[in-house]
mmCIF file of C-alpha atoms in Angstrom:
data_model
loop_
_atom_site.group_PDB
_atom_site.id
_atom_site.type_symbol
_atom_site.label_atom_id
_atom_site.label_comp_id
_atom_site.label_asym_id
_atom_site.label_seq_id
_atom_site.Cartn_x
_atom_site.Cartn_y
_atom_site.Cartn_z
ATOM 1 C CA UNK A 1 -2.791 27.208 18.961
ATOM 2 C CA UNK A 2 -0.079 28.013 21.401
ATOM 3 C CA UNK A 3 3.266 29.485 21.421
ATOM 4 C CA UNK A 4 6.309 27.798 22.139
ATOM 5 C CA UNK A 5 8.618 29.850 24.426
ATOM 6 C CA UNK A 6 11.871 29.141 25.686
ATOM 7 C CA UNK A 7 15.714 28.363 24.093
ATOM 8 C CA UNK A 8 14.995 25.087 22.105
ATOM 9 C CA UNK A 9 12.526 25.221 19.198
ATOM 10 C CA UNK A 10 10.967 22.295 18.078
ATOM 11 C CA UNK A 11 9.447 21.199 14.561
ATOM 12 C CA UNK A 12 7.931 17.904 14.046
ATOM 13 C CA UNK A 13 5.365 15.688 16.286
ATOM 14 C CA UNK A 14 5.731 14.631 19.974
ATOM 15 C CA UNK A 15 3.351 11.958 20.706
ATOM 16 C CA UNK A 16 -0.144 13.783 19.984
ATOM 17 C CA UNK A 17 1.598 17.097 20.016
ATOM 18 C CA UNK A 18 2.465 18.679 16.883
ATOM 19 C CA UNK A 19 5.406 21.159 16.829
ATOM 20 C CA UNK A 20 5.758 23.383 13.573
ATOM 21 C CA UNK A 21 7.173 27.056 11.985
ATOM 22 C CA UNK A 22 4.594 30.493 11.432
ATOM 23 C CA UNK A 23 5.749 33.407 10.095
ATOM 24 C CA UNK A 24 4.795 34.572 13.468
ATOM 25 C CA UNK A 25 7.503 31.810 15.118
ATOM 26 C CA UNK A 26 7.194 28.798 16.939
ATOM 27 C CA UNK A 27 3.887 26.739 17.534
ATOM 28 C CA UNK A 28 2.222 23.976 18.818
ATOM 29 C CA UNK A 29 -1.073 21.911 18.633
ATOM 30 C CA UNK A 30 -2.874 18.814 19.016
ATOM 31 C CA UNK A 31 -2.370 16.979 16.240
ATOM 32 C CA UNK A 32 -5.308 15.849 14.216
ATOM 33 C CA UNK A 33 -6.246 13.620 11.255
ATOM 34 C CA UNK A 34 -6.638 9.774 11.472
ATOM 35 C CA UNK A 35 -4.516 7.377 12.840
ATOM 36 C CA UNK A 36 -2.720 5.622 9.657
ATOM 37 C CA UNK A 37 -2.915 1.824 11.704
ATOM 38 C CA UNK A 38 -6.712 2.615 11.257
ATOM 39 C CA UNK A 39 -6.945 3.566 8.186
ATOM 40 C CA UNK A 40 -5.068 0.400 6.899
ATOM 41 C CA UNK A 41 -7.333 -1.521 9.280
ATOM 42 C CA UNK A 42 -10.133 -0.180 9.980
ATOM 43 C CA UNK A 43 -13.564 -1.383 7.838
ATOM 44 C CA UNK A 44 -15.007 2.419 8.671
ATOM 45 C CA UNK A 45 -12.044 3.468 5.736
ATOM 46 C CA UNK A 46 -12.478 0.524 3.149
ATOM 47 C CA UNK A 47 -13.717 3.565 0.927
ATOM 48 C CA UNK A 48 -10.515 5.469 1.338
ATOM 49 C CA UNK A 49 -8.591 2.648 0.939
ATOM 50 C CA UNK A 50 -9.201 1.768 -2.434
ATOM 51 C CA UNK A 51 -9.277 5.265 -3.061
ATOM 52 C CA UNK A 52 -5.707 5.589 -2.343
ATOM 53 C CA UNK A 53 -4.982 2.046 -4.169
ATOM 54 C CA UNK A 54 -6.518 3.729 -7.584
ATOM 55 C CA UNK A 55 -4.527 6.878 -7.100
ATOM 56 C CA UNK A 56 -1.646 4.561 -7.030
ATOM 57 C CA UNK A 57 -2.443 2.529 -10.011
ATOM 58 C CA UNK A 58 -3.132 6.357 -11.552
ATOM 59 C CA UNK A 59 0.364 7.370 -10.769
ATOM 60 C CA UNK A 60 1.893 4.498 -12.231
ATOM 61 C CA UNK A 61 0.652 4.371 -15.141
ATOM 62 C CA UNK A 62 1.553 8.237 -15.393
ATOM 63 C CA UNK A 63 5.104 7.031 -14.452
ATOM 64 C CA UNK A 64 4.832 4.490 -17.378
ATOM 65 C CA UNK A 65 3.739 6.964 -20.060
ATOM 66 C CA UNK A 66 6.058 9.461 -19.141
ATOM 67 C CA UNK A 67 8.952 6.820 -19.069
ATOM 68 C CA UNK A 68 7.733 5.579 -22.358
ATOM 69 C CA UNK A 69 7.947 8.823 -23.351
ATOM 70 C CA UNK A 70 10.702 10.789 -21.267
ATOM 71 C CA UNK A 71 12.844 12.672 -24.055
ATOM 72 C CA UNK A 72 8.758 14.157 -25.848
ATOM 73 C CA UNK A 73 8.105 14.943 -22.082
ATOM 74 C CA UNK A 74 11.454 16.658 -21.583
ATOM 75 C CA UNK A 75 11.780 18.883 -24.502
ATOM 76 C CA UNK A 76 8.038 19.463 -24.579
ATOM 77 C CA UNK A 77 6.178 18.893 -21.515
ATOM 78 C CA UNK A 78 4.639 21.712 -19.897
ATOM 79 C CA UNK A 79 4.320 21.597 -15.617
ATOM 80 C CA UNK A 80 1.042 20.428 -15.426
ATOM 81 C CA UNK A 81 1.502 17.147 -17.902
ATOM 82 C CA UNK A 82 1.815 14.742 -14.903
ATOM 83 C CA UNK A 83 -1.483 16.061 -12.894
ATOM 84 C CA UNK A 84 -3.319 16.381 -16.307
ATOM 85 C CA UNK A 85 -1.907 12.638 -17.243
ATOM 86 C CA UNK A 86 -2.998 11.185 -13.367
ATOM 87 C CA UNK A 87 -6.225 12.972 -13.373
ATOM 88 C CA UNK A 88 -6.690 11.193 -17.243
ATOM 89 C CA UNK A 89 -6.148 7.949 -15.988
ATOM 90 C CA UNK A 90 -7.487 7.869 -13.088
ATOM 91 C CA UNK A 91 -10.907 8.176 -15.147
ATOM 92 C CA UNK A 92 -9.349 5.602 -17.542
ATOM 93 C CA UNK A 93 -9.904 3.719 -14.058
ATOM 94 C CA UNK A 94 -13.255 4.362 -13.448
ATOM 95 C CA UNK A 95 -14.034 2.773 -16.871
ATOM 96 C CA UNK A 96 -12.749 -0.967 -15.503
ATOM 97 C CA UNK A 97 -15.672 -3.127 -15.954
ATOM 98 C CA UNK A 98 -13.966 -6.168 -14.745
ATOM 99 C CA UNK A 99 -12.044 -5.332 -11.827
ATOM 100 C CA UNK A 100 -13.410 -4.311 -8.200
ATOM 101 C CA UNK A 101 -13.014 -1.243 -6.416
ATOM 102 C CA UNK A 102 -9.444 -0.730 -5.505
ATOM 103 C CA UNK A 103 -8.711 -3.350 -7.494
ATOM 104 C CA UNK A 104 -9.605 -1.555 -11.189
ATOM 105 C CA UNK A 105 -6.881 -1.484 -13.864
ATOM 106 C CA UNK A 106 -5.628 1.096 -16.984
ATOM 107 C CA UNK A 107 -7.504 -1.857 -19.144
ATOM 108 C CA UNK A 108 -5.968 -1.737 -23.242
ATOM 109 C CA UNK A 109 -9.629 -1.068 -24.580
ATOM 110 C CA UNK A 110 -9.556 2.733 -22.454
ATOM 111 C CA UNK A 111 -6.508 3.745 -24.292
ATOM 112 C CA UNK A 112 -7.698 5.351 -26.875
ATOM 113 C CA UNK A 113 -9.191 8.161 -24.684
ATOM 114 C CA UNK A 114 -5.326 9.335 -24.662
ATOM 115 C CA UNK A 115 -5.384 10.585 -28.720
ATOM 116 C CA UNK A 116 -5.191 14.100 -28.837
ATOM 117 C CA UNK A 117 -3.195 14.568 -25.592
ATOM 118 C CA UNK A 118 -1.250 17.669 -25.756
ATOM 119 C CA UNK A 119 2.077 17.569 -23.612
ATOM 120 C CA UNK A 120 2.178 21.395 -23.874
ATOM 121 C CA UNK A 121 -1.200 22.990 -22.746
ATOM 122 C CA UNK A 122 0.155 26.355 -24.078
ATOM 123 C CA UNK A 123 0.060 25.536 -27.510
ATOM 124 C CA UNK A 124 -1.125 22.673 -29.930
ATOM 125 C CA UNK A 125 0.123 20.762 -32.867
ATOM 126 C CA UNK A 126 -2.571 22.237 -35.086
ATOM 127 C CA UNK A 127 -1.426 25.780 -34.754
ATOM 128 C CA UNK A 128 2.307 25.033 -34.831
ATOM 129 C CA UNK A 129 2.270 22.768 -37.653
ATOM 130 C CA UNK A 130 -0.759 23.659 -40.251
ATOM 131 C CA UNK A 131 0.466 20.533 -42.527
ATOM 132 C CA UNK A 132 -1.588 17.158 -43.088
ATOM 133 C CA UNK A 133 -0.075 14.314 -41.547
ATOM 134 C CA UNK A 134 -1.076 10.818 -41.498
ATOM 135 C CA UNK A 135 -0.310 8.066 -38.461
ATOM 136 C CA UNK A 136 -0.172 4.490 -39.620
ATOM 137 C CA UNK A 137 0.116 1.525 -37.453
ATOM 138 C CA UNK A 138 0.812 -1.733 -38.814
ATOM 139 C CA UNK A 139 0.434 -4.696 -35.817
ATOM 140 C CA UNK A 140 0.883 -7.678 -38.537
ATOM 141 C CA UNK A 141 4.227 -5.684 -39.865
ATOM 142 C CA UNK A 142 5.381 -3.597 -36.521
ATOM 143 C CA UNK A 143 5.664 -0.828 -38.949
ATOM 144 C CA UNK A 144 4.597 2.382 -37.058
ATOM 145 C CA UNK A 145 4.795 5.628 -39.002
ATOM 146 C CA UNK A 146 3.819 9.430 -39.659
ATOM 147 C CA UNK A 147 2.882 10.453 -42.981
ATOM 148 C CA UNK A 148 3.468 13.863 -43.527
ATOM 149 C CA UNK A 149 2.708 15.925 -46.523
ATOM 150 C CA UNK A 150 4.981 18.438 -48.306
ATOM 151 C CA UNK A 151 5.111 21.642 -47.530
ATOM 152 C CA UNK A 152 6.521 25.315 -47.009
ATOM 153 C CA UNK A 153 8.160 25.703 -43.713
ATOM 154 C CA UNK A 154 8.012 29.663 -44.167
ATOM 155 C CA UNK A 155 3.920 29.611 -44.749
ATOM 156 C CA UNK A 156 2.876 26.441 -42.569
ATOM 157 C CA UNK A 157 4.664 26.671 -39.353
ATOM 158 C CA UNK A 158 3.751 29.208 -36.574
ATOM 159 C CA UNK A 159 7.779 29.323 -35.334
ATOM 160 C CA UNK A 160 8.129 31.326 -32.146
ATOM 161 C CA UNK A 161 10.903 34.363 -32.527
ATOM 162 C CA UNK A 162 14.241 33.049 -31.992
ATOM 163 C CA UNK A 163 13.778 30.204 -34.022
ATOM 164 C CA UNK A 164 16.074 29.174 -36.813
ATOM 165 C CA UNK A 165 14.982 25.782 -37.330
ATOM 166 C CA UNK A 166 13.083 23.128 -36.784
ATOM 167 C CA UNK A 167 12.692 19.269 -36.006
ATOM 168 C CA UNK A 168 10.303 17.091 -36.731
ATOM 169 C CA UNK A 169 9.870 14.336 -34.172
ATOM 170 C CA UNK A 170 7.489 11.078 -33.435
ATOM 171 C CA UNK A 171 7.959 8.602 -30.889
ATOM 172 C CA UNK A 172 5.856 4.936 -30.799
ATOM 173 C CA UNK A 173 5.587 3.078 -27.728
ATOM 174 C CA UNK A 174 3.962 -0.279 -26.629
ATOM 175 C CA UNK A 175 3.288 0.364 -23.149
ATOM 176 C CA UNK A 176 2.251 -2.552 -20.460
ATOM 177 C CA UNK A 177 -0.237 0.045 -18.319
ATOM 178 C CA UNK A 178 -0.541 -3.177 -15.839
ATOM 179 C CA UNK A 179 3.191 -3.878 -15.720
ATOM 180 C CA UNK A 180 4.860 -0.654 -16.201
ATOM 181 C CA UNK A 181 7.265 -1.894 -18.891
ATOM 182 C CA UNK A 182 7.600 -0.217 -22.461
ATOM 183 C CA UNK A 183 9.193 -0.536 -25.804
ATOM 184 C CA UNK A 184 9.609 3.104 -27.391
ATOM 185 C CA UNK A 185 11.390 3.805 -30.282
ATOM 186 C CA UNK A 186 12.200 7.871 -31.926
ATOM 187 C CA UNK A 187 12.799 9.026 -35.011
ATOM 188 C CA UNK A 188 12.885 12.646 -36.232
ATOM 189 C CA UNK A 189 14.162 14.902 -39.191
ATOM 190 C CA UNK A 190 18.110 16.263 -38.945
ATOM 191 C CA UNK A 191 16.866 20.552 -38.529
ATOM 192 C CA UNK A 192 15.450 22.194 -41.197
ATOM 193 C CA UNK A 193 15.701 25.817 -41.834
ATOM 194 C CA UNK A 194 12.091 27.804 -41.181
ATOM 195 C CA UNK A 195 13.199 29.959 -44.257
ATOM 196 C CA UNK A 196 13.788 27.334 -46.342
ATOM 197 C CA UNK A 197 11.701 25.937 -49.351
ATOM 198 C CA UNK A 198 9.107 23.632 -49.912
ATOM 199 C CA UNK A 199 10.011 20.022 -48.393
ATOM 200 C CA UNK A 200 9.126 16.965 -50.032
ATOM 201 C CA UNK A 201 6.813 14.458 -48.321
ATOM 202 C CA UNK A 202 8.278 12.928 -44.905
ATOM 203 C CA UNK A 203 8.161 9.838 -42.950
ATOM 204 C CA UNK A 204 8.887 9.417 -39.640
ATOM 205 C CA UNK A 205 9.294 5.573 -39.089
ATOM 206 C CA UNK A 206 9.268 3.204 -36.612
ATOM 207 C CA UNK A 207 9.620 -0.774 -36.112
ATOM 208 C CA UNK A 208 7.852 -2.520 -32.900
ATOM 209 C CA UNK A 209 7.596 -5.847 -33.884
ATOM 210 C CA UNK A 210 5.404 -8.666 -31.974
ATOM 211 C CA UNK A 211 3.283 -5.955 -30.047
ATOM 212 C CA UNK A 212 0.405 -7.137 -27.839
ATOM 213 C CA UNK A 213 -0.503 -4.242 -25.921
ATOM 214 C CA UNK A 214 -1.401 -0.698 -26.730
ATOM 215 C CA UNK A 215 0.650 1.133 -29.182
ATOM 216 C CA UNK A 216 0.564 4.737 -28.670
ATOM 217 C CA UNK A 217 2.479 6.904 -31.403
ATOM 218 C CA UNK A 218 3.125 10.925 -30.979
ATOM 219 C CA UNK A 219 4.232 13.399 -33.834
ATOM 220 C CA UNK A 220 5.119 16.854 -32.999
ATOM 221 C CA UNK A 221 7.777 19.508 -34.190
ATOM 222 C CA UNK A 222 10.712 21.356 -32.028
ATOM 223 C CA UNK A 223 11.936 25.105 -33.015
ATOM 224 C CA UNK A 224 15.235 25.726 -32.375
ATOM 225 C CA UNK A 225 18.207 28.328 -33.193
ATOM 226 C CA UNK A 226 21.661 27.307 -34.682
ATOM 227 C CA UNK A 227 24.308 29.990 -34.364
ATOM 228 C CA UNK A 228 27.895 28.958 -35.991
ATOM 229 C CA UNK A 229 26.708 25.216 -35.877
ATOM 230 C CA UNK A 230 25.923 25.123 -32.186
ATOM 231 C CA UNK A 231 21.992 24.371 -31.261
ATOM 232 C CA UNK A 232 20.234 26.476 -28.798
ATOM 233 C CA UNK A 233 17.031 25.503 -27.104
ATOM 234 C CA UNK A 234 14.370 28.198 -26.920
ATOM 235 C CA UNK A 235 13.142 29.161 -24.235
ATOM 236 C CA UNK A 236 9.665 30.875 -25.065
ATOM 237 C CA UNK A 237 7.535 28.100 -23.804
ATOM 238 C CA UNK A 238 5.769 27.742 -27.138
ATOM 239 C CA UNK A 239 8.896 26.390 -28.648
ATOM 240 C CA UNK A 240 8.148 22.987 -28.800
ATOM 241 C CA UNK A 241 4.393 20.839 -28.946
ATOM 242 C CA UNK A 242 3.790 17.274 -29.028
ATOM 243 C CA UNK A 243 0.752 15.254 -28.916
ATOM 244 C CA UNK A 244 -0.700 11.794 -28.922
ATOM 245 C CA UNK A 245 -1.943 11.378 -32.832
ATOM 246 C CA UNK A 246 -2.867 7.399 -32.223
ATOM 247 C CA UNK A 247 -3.522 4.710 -30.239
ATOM 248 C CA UNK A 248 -4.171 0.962 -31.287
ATOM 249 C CA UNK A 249 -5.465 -0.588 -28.483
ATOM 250 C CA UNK A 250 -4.958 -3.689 -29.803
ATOM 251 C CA UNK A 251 -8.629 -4.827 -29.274
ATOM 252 C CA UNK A 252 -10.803 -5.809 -32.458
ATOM 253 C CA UNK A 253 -13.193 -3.530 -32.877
#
């Protein structure tokens, strides 16, 4: 490494020179790595390649989900959902048995490796919401639904302090994992008191009609605090869990 001396400081890359910022000031050094015109080129890098065309596909289909899915991700999502969701499919990848090498696809029949997906690592539906629930998908119909059984928000729900109420909340998507496009549709209870009594039972409903590719559905419940009318989000990090409680892949099994 040497030191750059004098009145102009440079940052960036001259020719095979690299010119960058230490704590310690100003440096410079041969810059190393491969040369990208090889990489693309080069037969010595097919291998890295398709690597980096699978890590695409990975990322897209990351980009789909959480499209698909953007208002679950943005009142629930923790910061490592999109690594956790690329690193997921890029094994969902790996299980391609039709495709080639760089080539391979998020194929419908992998799908269903995405139930149980929490979007918040720092909590889970089960310990939020101790109530049965039951996720129904109708293709024939396009009726998509959770079931969810009566019960006593002061006993079954874990709320975090703060909390006031609550929402219920389920989202159903048909996502095109080769296409990027989506149909998603929401539906979710007006807030309910965490105080209050026993509920009846509750459906959260949805209509998709005509769907040919995976239909993924999530269920998952939202504290928040109401003050004179006006909602407050929490902000805990526990205050709101959603996960992935079905996928139809749409493949006869």
């Amino acid at each position: 490494m040497a030191t750059q001396d004098g009145i102009i400081q440079l940052k960036g890359r001259v020719g095979n020179i690299s010119f960058y910022k230490t704590k310690d000031g100003y440096a410079a050094r041969k810059a190393s790595g491969v040369d990208g015109v090889k990489v693309k080129n080069d037969d010595r890098f097919v291998r890295t390649r398709e690597n980096m065309k699978e890590f695409e596909q990975a990322s897209k289909a990351t980009m789909a989900f959480r499209a698909a899915f953007a208002h679950d991700v943005k009142i629930a999502g923790d910061g490592g959902l999109a690594r956790r969701l690329t690193s997921l499919f890029h094994k969902l990848l790996r299980q391609d048995a039709v495709n080639g090498r760089g080539s391979r696809q998020v194929l419908p029949v992998t799908t269903k490796a995405l139930e149980g997906l929490q979007f918040n690592d720092a909590s889970s539906l089960t310990k939020a919401h101790k109530v049965p629930f039951t996720p129904l998908v109708n293709r024939a119909t396009g009726n998509v639904s959770v079931e969810i059984s009566a019960f006593s928000p002061l006993h079954d729900l874990s709320k975090p302090d703060g909390a006031t109420h609550f929402v219920l909340r389920s989202t159903a998507a048909e996502i095109d994992f080769e296409t990027q496009k989506y149909v998603a549709v929401t539906a979710q209870t007006a807030p309910i008191a965490v105080d209050s009594g026993t509920t009846g039972g509750i459906a959260l409903q949805h209509l998709i009609p005509g769907a040919t590719k995976p239909l993924i559905l999530t269920f998952g419940i939202n504290f928040i605090q109401i003050v004179n009318g006006i909602e407050y989000a929490l902000k805990s990090g526990l205050h709101s869990v959603m996960q992935v409680v079905k996928v139809d892949t749409g493949i006869a099994v």
